Short mmCIF file of C-alpha atoms in Angstrom, two decimals:
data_model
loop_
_atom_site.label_atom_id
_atom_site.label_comp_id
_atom_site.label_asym_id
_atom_site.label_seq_id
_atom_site.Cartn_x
_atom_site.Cartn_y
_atom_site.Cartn_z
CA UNK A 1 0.00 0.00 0.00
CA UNK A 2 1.13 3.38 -0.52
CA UNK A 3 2.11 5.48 2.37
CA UNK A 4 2.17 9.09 3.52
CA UNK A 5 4.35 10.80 5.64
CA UNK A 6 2.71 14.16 7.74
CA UNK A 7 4.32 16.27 10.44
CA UNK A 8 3.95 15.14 13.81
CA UNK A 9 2.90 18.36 15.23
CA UNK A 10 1.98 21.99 13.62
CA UNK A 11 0.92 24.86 15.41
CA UNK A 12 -1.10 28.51 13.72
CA UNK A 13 -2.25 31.31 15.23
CA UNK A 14 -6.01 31.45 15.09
CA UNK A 15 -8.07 32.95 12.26
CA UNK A 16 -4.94 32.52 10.23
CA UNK A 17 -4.58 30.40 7.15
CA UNK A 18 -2.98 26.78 8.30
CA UNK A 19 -1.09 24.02 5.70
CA UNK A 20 -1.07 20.76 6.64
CA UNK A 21 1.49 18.84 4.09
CA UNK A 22 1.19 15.33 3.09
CA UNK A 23 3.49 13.61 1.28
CA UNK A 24 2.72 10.13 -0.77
CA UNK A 25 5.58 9.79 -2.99
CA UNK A 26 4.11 6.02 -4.28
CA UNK A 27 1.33 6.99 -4.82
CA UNK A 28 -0.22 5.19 -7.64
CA UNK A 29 -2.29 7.02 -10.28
CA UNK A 30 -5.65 5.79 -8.99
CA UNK A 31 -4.85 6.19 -5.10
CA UNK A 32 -7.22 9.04 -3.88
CA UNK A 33 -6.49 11.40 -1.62
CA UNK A 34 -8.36 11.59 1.57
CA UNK A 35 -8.02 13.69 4.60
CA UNK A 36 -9.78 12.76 8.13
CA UNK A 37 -9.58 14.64 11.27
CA UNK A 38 -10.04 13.59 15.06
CA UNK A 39 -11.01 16.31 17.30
CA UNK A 40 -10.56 15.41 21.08
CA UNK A 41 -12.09 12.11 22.98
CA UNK A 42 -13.84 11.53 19.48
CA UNK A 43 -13.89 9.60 16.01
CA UNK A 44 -12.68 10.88 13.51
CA UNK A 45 -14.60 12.81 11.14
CA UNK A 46 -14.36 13.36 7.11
CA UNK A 47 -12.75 16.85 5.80
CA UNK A 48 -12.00 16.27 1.90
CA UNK A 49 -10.57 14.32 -0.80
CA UNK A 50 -9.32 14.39 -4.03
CA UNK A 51 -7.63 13.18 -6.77
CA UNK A 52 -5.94 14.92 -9.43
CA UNK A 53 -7.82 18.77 -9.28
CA UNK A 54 -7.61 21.09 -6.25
CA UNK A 55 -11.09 20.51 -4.66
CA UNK A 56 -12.76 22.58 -1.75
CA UNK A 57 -16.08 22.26 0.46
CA UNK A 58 -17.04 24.00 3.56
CA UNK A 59 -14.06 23.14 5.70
CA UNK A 60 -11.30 22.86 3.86
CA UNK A 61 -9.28 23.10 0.77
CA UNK A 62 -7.22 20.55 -0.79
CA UNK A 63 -4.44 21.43 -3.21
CA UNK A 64 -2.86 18.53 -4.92
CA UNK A 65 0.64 18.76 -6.66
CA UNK A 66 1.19 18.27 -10.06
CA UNK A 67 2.97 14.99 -10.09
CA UNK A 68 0.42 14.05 -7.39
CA UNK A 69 3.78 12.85 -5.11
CA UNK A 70 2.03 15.43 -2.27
CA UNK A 71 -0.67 17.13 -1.07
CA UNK A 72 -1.97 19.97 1.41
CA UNK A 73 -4.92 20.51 3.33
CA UNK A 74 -5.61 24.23 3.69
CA UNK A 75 -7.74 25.95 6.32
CA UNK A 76 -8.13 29.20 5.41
CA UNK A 77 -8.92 30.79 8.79
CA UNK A 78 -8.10 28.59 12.12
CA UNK A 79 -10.39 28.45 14.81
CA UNK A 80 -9.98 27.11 17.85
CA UNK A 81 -12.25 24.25 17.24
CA UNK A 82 -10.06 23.08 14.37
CA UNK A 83 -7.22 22.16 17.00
CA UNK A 84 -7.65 18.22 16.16
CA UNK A 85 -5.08 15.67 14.48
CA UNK A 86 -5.62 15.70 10.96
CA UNK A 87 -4.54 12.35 9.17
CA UNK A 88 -3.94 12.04 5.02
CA UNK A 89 -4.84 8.45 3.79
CA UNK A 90 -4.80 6.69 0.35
CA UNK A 91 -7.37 4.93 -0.90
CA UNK A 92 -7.17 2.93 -4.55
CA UNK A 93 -10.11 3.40 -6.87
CA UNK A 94 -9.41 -0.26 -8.35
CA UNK A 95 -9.66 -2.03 -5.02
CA UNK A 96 -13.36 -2.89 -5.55
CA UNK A 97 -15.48 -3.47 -2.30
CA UNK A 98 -14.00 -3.09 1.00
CA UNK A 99 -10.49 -1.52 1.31
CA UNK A 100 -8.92 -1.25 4.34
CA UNK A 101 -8.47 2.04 5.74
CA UNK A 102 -4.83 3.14 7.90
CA UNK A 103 -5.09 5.74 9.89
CA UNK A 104 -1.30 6.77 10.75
CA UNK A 105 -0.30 8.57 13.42
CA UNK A 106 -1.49 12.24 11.78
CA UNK A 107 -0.46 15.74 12.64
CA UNK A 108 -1.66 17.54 15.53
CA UNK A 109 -2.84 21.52 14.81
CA UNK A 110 -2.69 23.63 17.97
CA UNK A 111 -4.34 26.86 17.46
CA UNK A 112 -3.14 29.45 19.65
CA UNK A 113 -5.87 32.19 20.44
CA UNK B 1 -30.32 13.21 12.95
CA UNK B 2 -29.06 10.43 11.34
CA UNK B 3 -26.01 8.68 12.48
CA UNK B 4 -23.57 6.15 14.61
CA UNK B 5 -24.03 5.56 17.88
CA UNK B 6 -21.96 3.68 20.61
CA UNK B 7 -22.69 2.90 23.99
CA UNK B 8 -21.68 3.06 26.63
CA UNK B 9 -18.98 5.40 26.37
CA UNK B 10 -17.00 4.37 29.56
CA UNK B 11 -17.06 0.22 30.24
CA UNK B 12 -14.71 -1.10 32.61
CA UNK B 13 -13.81 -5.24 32.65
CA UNK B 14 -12.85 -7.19 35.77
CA UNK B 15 -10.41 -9.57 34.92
CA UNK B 16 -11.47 -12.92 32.68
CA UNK B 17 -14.74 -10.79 32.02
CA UNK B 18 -16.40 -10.94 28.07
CA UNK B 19 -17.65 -6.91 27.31
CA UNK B 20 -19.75 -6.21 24.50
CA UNK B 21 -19.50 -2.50 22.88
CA UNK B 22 -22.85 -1.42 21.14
CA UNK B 23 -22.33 -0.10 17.68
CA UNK B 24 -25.80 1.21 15.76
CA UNK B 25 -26.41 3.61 12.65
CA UNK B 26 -29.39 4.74 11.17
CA UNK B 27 -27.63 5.75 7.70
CA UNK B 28 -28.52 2.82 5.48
CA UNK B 29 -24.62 1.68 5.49
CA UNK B 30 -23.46 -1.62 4.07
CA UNK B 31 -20.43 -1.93 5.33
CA UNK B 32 -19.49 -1.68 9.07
CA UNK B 33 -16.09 -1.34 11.00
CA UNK B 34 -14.29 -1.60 14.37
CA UNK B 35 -10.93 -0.15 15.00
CA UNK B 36 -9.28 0.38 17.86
CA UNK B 37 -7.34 4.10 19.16
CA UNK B 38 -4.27 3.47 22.12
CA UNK B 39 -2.75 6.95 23.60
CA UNK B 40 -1.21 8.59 20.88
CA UNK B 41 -1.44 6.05 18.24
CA UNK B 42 -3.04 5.63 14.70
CA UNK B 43 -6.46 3.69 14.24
CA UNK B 44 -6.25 0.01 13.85
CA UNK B 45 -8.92 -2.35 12.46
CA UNK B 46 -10.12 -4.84 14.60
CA UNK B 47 -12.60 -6.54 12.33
CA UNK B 48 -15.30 -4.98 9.21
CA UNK B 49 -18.68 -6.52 7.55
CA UNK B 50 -19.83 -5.28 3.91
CA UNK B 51 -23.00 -6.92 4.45
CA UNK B 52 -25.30 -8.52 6.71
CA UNK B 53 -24.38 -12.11 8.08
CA UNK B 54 -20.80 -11.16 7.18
CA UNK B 55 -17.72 -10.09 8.26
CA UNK B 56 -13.96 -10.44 8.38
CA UNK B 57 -10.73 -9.91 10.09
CA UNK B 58 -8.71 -6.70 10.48
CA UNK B 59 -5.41 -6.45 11.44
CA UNK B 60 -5.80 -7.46 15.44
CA UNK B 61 -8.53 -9.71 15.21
CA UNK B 62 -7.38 -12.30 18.03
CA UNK B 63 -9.53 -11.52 21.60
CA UNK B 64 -12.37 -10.33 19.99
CA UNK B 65 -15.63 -11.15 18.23
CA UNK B 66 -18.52 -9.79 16.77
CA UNK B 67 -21.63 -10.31 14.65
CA UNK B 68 -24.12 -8.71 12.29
CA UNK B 69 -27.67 -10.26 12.31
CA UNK B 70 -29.04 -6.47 11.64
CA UNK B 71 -27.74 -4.15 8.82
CA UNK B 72 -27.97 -1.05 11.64
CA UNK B 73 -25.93 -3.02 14.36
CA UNK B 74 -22.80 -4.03 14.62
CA UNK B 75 -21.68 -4.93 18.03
CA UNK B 76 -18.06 -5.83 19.55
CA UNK B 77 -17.19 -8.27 22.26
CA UNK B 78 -13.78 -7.98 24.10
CA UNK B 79 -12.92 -11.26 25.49
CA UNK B 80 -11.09 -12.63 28.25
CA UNK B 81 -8.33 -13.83 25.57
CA UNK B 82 -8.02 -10.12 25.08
CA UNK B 83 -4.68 -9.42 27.01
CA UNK B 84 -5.11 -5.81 26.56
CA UNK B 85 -7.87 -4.05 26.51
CA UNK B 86 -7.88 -0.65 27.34
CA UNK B 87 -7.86 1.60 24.73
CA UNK B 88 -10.43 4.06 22.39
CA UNK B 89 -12.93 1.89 20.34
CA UNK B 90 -14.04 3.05 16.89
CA UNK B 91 -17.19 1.95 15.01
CA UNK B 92 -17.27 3.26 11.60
CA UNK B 93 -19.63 2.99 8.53
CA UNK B 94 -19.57 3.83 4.83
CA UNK B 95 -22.39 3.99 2.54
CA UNK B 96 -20.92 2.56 -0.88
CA UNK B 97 -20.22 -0.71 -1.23
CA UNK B 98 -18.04 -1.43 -3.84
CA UNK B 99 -17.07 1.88 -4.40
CA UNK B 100 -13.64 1.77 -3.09
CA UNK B 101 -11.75 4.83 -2.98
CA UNK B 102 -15.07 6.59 -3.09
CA UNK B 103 -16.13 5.93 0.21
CA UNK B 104 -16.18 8.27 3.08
CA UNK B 105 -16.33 6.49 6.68
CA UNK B 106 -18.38 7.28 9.03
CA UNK B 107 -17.45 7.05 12.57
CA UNK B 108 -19.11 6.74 16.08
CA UNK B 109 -18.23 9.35 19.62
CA UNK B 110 -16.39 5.54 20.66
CA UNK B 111 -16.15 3.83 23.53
CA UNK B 112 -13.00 3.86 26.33
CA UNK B 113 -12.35 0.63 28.28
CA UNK B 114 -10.84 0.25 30.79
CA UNK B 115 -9.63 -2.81 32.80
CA UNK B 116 -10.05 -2.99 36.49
#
């Protein structure tokens, strides 16, 4: 499976703009890219995902590199609310049925007020 | 308000005790998973169903059980072979089966256990 690699730790200021990098150097070219987060004492919840185009919704943005080998999550103003561990997963559009999901160990945002 | 519920969410087990962890959702799901969370760790899948009257192994199957007679339930038992028990426990649900890469999971507020 491919795997990403994320910053332990990252800490913004709040209602700042905050980057969360991801990279996924093997990725394959029909791995998507998924982003989760966990807030405190609770499951995790869906932000965004893509696969080849930037995309955005209500929480985030997600702005995927050219050659795909990377990836950022972008909150464009932190609140304190969005202190959580965010985690970047794979996911292969030709597994068919039920692929396994790995949550790794993720980043963790502090927000400072 | 549809969506996954688990109860309770503190259980405690006395030693060579079986606990079962509720896991419900009212989103039409097919498929159904259980991971478990320890301090500072990544999520790690204990077992998953795609259907009713089915299910299979994750990666730490051994100690535990579970069954799905009921598309909406999905319920965990820790048993006494379970050396280790405390930790964060997941339930999770995605709506697409078959769709792969597609699917977003769902997941429940979880459950902490605790041994005494």
């Amino acid at each position: 499976d491919a795997k990403t690699t994320q910053p332990n730790s990252m800490e913004s200021n709040e209602e700042e703009p905050v980057h969360l990098p991801c990279n996924h150097s093997t990725i394959s070219g029909t791995d998507y890219i998924h982003w989760y987060r966990q807030l405190p004492s609770q499951g995790p919840e869906y932000v965004i995902h893509g696969l080849t185009s930037n995309v955005n919704n209500r929480m985030a943005s997600l702005a995927i590199a050219e050659d795909r080998k990377s990836s950022t999550l972008i909150l464009h103003r932190a609140t304190l609310r969005d202190a959580a561990v965010y985690y970047c997963i794979l996911r292969d559009l030709n597994s068919g049925g039920y692929q396994k999901v790995t949550f790794g160990i993720g980043t963790k945002l502090q927000v400072i007020p | 308000d549809g969506g996954i519920t688990q109860s309770p969410k503190y259980l405690f087990r006395k030693e060579g005790q079986n606990v079962t962890l509720s896991c419900e959702q009212n989103l039409n799901h097919d498929a159904m998973y259980w991971y478990r969370q320890d301090p500072g760790q990544g999520l790690r899948l204990i077992y998953y169903s795609q259907i009713v009257n089915d299910f299979q192994k994750g990666d730490i199957a051994e100690g535990y059980s579970v069954s799905r007679e009921k598309k909406e339930s999905f319920p965990l038992t820790v048993t006494s072979a379970q050396k280790n028990p405390t930790a964060f426990y997941l339930c999770a649900s995605s709506p697409q089966l078959g769709q792969g890469a597609r699917e977003t999971q769902y997941f429940g507020p979880g459950t902490r256990l605790l041994v005494l």
